[in-house]
């Protein structure tokens, strides 16, 4: 899985982008679009919304790159923009009621993404998608992106205890969802004599 932490951005590319070089802007998009989409997609269930947010993030990056002062990593700066945009969407009333689940747990709104997120185990993907948006965001930010509880608390304008409790509840729900059923293990031979 490609992560923003693994993307190397040369200082001269950033300087060219800050100067308005369109080739540098395109190169940044090519380097960052997949890991950014993966991050956004894990925070936001609907692929079409994630694609829209990705475009919003790049507009913000290109609009603000001249203000990037070099303190901290460029990828970290970009990641903070993406997380902020995704969380603004999750806090908005527009996303509520848009995710409909049928009686058998299948999403009723399926849209093809222009860009696929990094592949993930299908059971894990379903389990994450089954979490409330807030819990899914906390799990992804903490467990995958490496945010601390204090950083998550600042993003959500809450306390670190909020982040910890959301994570604990989400982990409990994920364990329950992903726990193998008794029948799944019944067919496994314990020795060669079975």
PDB file of C-alpha atoms in Angstrom:
ATOM      1  CA  UNK A   1       0.000   0.000   0.000  1.00  0.00           C
ATOM      2  CA  UNK A   2       1.479   3.321  -1.037  1.00  0.00           C
ATOM      3  CA  UNK A   3       1.577   5.858   1.758  1.00  0.00           C
ATOM      4  CA  UNK A   4       2.362   9.552   1.716  1.00  0.00           C
ATOM      5  CA  UNK A   5       5.165   8.848   4.170  1.00  0.00           C
ATOM      6  CA  UNK A   6       6.953   6.832   1.462  1.00  0.00           C
ATOM      7  CA  UNK A   7       6.716   9.491  -1.257  1.00  0.00           C
ATOM      8  CA  UNK A   8       9.938  11.384  -1.868  1.00  0.00           C
ATOM      9  CA  UNK A   9       9.466  14.948  -3.130  1.00  0.00           C
ATOM     10  CA  UNK A  10      12.624  16.700  -4.284  1.00  0.00           C
ATOM     11  CA  UNK A  11      13.209  20.201  -2.925  1.00  0.00           C
ATOM     12  CA  UNK A  12      13.720  21.590  -6.444  1.00  0.00           C
ATOM     13  CA  UNK A  13      10.316  20.198  -7.508  1.00  0.00           C
ATOM     14  CA  UNK A  14       8.671  22.026  -4.597  1.00  0.00           C
ATOM     15  CA  UNK A  15      10.501  25.240  -5.502  1.00  0.00           C
ATOM     16  CA  UNK A  16       9.426  24.956  -9.140  1.00  0.00           C
ATOM     17  CA  UNK A  17       5.823  24.347  -8.016  1.00  0.00           C
ATOM     18  CA  UNK A  18       6.018  27.392  -5.738  1.00  0.00           C
ATOM     19  CA  UNK A  19       7.149  29.441  -8.747  1.00  0.00           C
ATOM     20  CA  UNK A  20       4.043  28.317 -10.697  1.00  0.00           C
ATOM     21  CA  UNK A  21       5.725  25.799 -13.032  1.00  0.00           C
ATOM     22  CA  UNK A  22       2.892  23.743 -14.580  1.00  0.00           C
ATOM     23  CA  UNK A  23       5.169  20.759 -15.212  1.00  0.00           C
ATOM     24  CA  UNK A  24       6.053  20.726 -11.508  1.00  0.00           C
ATOM     25  CA  UNK A  25       2.348  20.876 -10.621  1.00  0.00           C
ATOM     26  CA  UNK A  26       1.672  17.923 -12.892  1.00  0.00           C
ATOM     27  CA  UNK A  27       4.589  15.981 -11.404  1.00  0.00           C
ATOM     28  CA  UNK A  28       3.274  16.631  -7.876  1.00  0.00           C
ATOM     29  CA  UNK A  29      -0.121  15.352  -8.937  1.00  0.00           C
ATOM     30  CA  UNK A  30       1.409  12.199 -10.408  1.00  0.00           C
ATOM     31  CA  UNK A  31       3.458  11.551  -7.269  1.00  0.00           C
ATOM     32  CA  UNK A  32       0.764  12.326  -4.716  1.00  0.00           C
ATOM     33  CA  UNK A  33      -2.618  11.481  -6.232  1.00  0.00           C
ATOM     34  CA  UNK A  34      -2.711   7.734  -5.473  1.00  0.00           C
ATOM     35  CA  UNK A  35      -1.565   7.910  -1.840  1.00  0.00           C
ATOM     36  CA  UNK A  36      -3.800  10.940  -1.233  1.00  0.00           C
ATOM     37  CA  UNK A  37      -6.790   9.185  -2.767  1.00  0.00           C
ATOM     38  CA  UNK A  38      -6.104   6.115  -0.624  1.00  0.00           C
ATOM     39  CA  UNK A  39      -6.004   8.255   2.512  1.00  0.00           C
ATOM     40  CA  UNK A  40      -9.180  10.153   1.623  1.00  0.00           C
ATOM     41  CA  UNK A  41     -10.994   6.992   0.494  1.00  0.00           C
ATOM     42  CA  UNK A  42     -10.299   5.314   3.839  1.00  0.00           C
ATOM     43  CA  UNK A  43     -11.818   8.281   5.647  1.00  0.00           C
ATOM     44  CA  UNK A  44     -14.799   8.713   3.297  1.00  0.00           C
ATOM     45  CA  UNK A  45     -16.804   5.663   2.197  1.00  0.00           C
ATOM     46  CA  UNK A  46     -18.100   6.869  -1.167  1.00  0.00           C
ATOM     47  CA  UNK A  47     -15.519   6.719  -3.984  1.00  0.00           C
ATOM     48  CA  UNK A  48     -17.104   9.605  -5.906  1.00  0.00           C
ATOM     49  CA  UNK A  49     -16.896  11.853  -2.852  1.00  0.00           C
ATOM     50  CA  UNK A  50     -13.287  10.801  -2.278  1.00  0.00           C
ATOM     51  CA  UNK A  51     -12.487  11.691  -5.895  1.00  0.00           C
ATOM     52  CA  UNK A  52     -14.108  15.120  -5.463  1.00  0.00           C
ATOM     53  CA  UNK A  53     -12.197  15.699  -2.247  1.00  0.00           C
ATOM     54  CA  UNK A  54      -8.952  14.699  -3.970  1.00  0.00           C
ATOM     55  CA  UNK A  55      -9.543  17.423  -6.543  1.00  0.00           C
ATOM     56  CA  UNK A  56     -10.320  19.924  -3.761  1.00  0.00           C
ATOM     57  CA  UNK A  57      -7.111  18.940  -2.000  1.00  0.00           C
ATOM     58  CA  UNK A  58      -5.044  19.541  -5.130  1.00  0.00           C
ATOM     59  CA  UNK A  59      -6.669  22.894  -5.733  1.00  0.00           C
ATOM     60  CA  UNK A  60      -5.717  23.827  -2.172  1.00  0.00           C
ATOM     61  CA  UNK A  61      -2.167  22.468  -2.575  1.00  0.00           C
ATOM     62  CA  UNK A  62      -1.555  24.404  -5.784  1.00  0.00           C
ATOM     63  CA  UNK A  63      -3.171  27.524  -4.352  1.00  0.00           C
ATOM     64  CA  UNK A  64      -1.136  27.345  -1.123  1.00  0.00           C
ATOM     65  CA  UNK A  65       2.186  25.820  -2.175  1.00  0.00           C
ATOM     66  CA  UNK A  66       3.764  29.274  -2.246  1.00  0.00           C
ATOM     67  CA  UNK A  67       3.037  29.508   1.507  1.00  0.00           C
ATOM     68  CA  UNK A  68       4.720  26.168   2.330  1.00  0.00           C
ATOM     69  CA  UNK A  69       7.689  27.318   4.391  1.00  0.00           C
ATOM     70  CA  UNK A  70       9.717  24.109   4.485  1.00  0.00           C
ATOM     71  CA  UNK A  71       9.238  23.414   8.181  1.00  0.00           C
ATOM     72  CA  UNK A  72       8.267  19.784   8.392  1.00  0.00           C
ATOM     73  CA  UNK A  73       7.953  17.429   5.473  1.00  0.00           C
ATOM     74  CA  UNK A  74       6.077  18.445   2.352  1.00  0.00           C
ATOM     75  CA  UNK A  75       4.203  15.122   2.417  1.00  0.00           C
ATOM     76  CA  UNK A  76       3.118  15.858   5.997  1.00  0.00           C
ATOM     77  CA  UNK A  77       1.883  19.297   4.949  1.00  0.00           C
ATOM     78  CA  UNK A  78      -0.070  17.751   2.068  1.00  0.00           C
ATOM     79  CA  UNK A  79      -1.451  15.030   4.358  1.00  0.00           C
ATOM     80  CA  UNK A  80      -2.752  17.654   6.789  1.00  0.00           C
ATOM     81  CA  UNK A  81      -4.620  19.388   3.952  1.00  0.00           C
ATOM     82  CA  UNK A  82      -6.188  16.090   2.825  1.00  0.00           C
ATOM     83  CA  UNK A  83      -7.224  15.082   6.332  1.00  0.00           C
ATOM     84  CA  UNK A  84      -8.691  18.529   7.010  1.00  0.00           C
ATOM     85  CA  UNK A  85     -10.763  18.433   3.803  1.00  0.00           C
ATOM     86  CA  UNK A  86     -12.030  14.912   4.546  1.00  0.00           C
ATOM     87  CA  UNK A  87     -12.926  15.795   8.120  1.00  0.00           C
ATOM     88  CA  UNK A  88     -14.711  18.970   7.006  1.00  0.00           C
ATOM     89  CA  UNK A  89     -16.817  16.777   4.743  1.00  0.00           C
ATOM     90  CA  UNK A  90     -17.511  14.292   7.542  1.00  0.00           C
ATOM     91  CA  UNK A  91     -18.578  17.116   9.882  1.00  0.00           C
ATOM     92  CA  UNK A  92     -20.895  18.591   7.260  1.00  0.00           C
ATOM     93  CA  UNK A  93     -24.594  17.699   7.201  1.00  0.00           C
ATOM     94  CA  UNK A  94     -24.264  16.763   3.506  1.00  0.00           C
ATOM     95  CA  UNK A  95     -22.738  13.365   4.098  1.00  0.00           C
ATOM     96  CA  UNK A  96     -25.406  12.237   6.557  1.00  0.00           C
ATOM     97  CA  UNK A  97     -28.071  10.107   4.938  1.00  0.00           C
ATOM     98  CA  UNK A  98     -26.107   9.539   1.734  1.00  0.00           C
ATOM     99  CA  UNK A  99     -24.823   6.107   2.692  1.00  0.00           C
ATOM    100  CA  UNK A 100     -27.655   3.658   2.505  1.00  0.00           C
ATOM    101  CA  UNK A 101     -27.210   0.035   3.469  1.00  0.00           C
ATOM    102  CA  UNK A 102     -29.676  -2.638   2.421  1.00  0.00           C
ATOM    103  CA  UNK A 103     -30.933  -5.356   4.774  1.00  0.00           C
ATOM    104  CA  UNK A 104     -28.136  -7.708   3.692  1.00  0.00           C
ATOM    105  CA  UNK A 105     -25.484  -5.088   4.447  1.00  0.00           C
ATOM    106  CA  UNK A 106     -24.677  -4.203   0.837  1.00  0.00           C
ATOM    107  CA  UNK A 107     -24.131  -0.575  -0.027  1.00  0.00           C
ATOM    108  CA  UNK A 108     -27.005   0.741  -2.109  1.00  0.00           C
ATOM    109  CA  UNK A 109     -24.893   3.557  -3.536  1.00  0.00           C
ATOM    110  CA  UNK A 110     -22.052   2.138  -5.568  1.00  0.00           C
ATOM    111  CA  UNK A 111     -20.102   4.319  -7.916  1.00  0.00           C
ATOM    112  CA  UNK A 112     -17.070   3.412  -9.917  1.00  0.00           C
ATOM    113  CA  UNK A 113     -14.012   5.299  -8.810  1.00  0.00           C
ATOM    114  CA  UNK A 114     -11.819   6.866 -11.423  1.00  0.00           C
ATOM    115  CA  UNK A 115      -8.881   5.777  -9.325  1.00  0.00           C
ATOM    116  CA  UNK A 116      -8.809   2.707  -7.083  1.00  0.00           C
ATOM    117  CA  UNK A 117      -7.616   3.018  -3.520  1.00  0.00           C
ATOM    118  CA  UNK A 118      -4.748   0.779  -2.502  1.00  0.00           C
ATOM    119  CA  UNK A 119      -5.996  -2.808  -2.359  1.00  0.00           C
ATOM    120  CA  UNK A 120      -7.163  -4.058   1.003  1.00  0.00           C
ATOM    121  CA  UNK A 121      -8.511  -7.373   2.224  1.00  0.00           C
ATOM    122  CA  UNK A 122     -12.219  -7.457   1.287  1.00  0.00           C
ATOM    123  CA  UNK A 123     -13.353  -8.517   4.780  1.00  0.00           C
ATOM    124  CA  UNK A 124     -11.340  -5.729   6.385  1.00  0.00           C
ATOM    125  CA  UNK A 125     -12.676  -3.219   3.856  1.00  0.00           C
ATOM    126  CA  UNK A 126     -16.266  -4.278   4.650  1.00  0.00           C
ATOM    127  CA  UNK A 127     -15.587  -4.136   8.390  1.00  0.00           C
ATOM    128  CA  UNK A 128     -14.118  -0.629   8.119  1.00  0.00           C
ATOM    129  CA  UNK A 129     -17.005   0.498   5.923  1.00  0.00           C
ATOM    130  CA  UNK A 130     -19.377  -0.812   8.609  1.00  0.00           C
ATOM    131  CA  UNK A 131     -17.962   1.591  11.185  1.00  0.00           C
ATOM    132  CA  UNK A 132     -19.533   4.998  11.723  1.00  0.00           C
ATOM    133  CA  UNK A 133     -17.663   7.669   9.744  1.00  0.00           C
ATOM    134  CA  UNK A 134     -16.137   9.232  12.841  1.00  0.00           C
ATOM    135  CA  UNK A 135     -14.842   5.908  14.180  1.00  0.00           C
ATOM    136  CA  UNK A 136     -13.475   4.864  10.781  1.00  0.00           C
ATOM    137  CA  UNK A 137     -11.601   8.162  10.525  1.00  0.00           C
ATOM    138  CA  UNK A 138     -10.073   7.759  13.997  1.00  0.00           C
ATOM    139  CA  UNK A 139      -9.006   4.158  13.256  1.00  0.00           C
ATOM    140  CA  UNK A 140      -7.415   5.082   9.949  1.00  0.00           C
ATOM    141  CA  UNK A 141      -5.673   8.188  11.249  1.00  0.00           C
ATOM    142  CA  UNK A 142      -4.304   6.440  14.340  1.00  0.00           C
ATOM    143  CA  UNK A 143      -3.571   2.907  13.171  1.00  0.00           C
ATOM    144  CA  UNK A 144      -2.473   3.549   9.592  1.00  0.00           C
ATOM    145  CA  UNK A 145      -1.417   7.167   9.273  1.00  0.00           C
ATOM    146  CA  UNK A 146       0.262   7.229  12.691  1.00  0.00           C
ATOM    147  CA  UNK A 147      -1.500  10.257  14.156  1.00  0.00           C
ATOM    148  CA  UNK A 148      -1.351  10.507  17.956  1.00  0.00           C
ATOM    149  CA  UNK A 149      -4.483  10.820  20.060  1.00  0.00           C
ATOM    150  CA  UNK A 150      -3.575  14.457  20.738  1.00  0.00           C
ATOM    151  CA  UNK A 151      -3.306  15.191  16.990  1.00  0.00           C
ATOM    152  CA  UNK A 152      -6.627  13.466  16.295  1.00  0.00           C
ATOM    153  CA  UNK A 153      -8.238  15.401  19.142  1.00  0.00           C
ATOM    154  CA  UNK A 154      -7.050  18.692  17.598  1.00  0.00           C
ATOM    155  CA  UNK A 155      -8.401  17.697  14.179  1.00  0.00           C
ATOM    156  CA  UNK A 156     -11.829  16.900  15.606  1.00  0.00           C
ATOM    157  CA  UNK A 157     -11.742  19.791  18.096  1.00  0.00           C
ATOM    158  CA  UNK A 158     -12.209  17.310  20.928  1.00  0.00           C
ATOM    159  CA  UNK A 159     -10.103  15.781  23.714  1.00  0.00           C
ATOM    160  CA  UNK A 160      -7.559  12.973  23.537  1.00  0.00           C
ATOM    161  CA  UNK A 161      -9.996  10.886  25.601  1.00  0.00           C
ATOM    162  CA  UNK A 162     -12.503  11.230  22.753  1.00  0.00           C
ATOM    163  CA  UNK A 163      -9.954   9.771  20.330  1.00  0.00           C
ATOM    164  CA  UNK A 164      -9.027   6.936  22.682  1.00  0.00           C
ATOM    165  CA  UNK A 165     -12.637   5.957  23.345  1.00  0.00           C
ATOM    166  CA  UNK A 166     -13.547   6.100  19.634  1.00  0.00           C
ATOM    167  CA  UNK A 167     -10.553   3.887  18.834  1.00  0.00           C
ATOM    168  CA  UNK A 168     -11.361   1.381  21.590  1.00  0.00           C
ATOM    169  CA  UNK A 169     -15.005   1.082  20.501  1.00  0.00           C
ATOM    170  CA  UNK A 170     -14.022   0.790  16.844  1.00  0.00           C
ATOM    171  CA  UNK A 171     -11.443  -1.914  17.582  1.00  0.00           C
ATOM    172  CA  UNK A 172     -14.072  -3.831  19.553  1.00  0.00           C
ATOM    173  CA  UNK A 173     -16.526  -3.599  16.657  1.00  0.00           C
ATOM    174  CA  UNK A 174     -13.842  -4.617  14.144  1.00  0.00           C
ATOM    175  CA  UNK A 175     -12.861  -7.637  16.269  1.00  0.00           C
ATOM    176  CA  UNK A 176     -16.506  -8.716  16.493  1.00  0.00           C
ATOM    177  CA  UNK A 177     -17.006  -8.277  12.760  1.00  0.00           C
ATOM    178  CA  UNK A 178     -13.789 -10.029  11.757  1.00  0.00           C
ATOM    179  CA  UNK A 179     -13.919 -12.830  14.382  1.00  0.00           C
ATOM    180  CA  UNK A 180     -13.912 -16.210  12.626  1.00  0.00           C
ATOM    181  CA  UNK A 181     -17.128 -18.134  13.087  1.00  0.00           C
ATOM    182  CA  UNK A 182     -16.972 -21.544  14.779  1.00  0.00           C
ATOM    183  CA  UNK A 183     -17.924 -23.311  11.534  1.00  0.00           C
ATOM    184  CA  UNK A 184     -15.021 -21.688   9.684  1.00  0.00           C
ATOM    185  CA  UNK A 185     -12.484 -23.520  11.843  1.00  0.00           C
ATOM    186  CA  UNK A 186     -14.283 -26.879  11.994  1.00  0.00           C
ATOM    187  CA  UNK A 187     -12.869 -28.081   8.695  1.00  0.00           C
ATOM    188  CA  UNK A 188      -9.254 -27.342   9.520  1.00  0.00           C
ATOM    189  CA  UNK A 189      -7.308 -30.561  10.185  1.00  0.00           C
ATOM    190  CA  UNK A 190      -5.306 -30.519  13.389  1.00  0.00           C
ATOM    191  CA  UNK A 191      -2.946 -33.251  12.246  1.00  0.00           C
ATOM    192  CA  UNK A 192      -2.139 -35.251   9.133  1.00  0.00           C
ATOM    193  CA  UNK A 193      -4.229 -38.140  10.437  1.00  0.00           C
ATOM    194  CA  UNK A 194      -7.516 -36.211   9.962  1.00  0.00           C
TER     195      UNK A 194
END
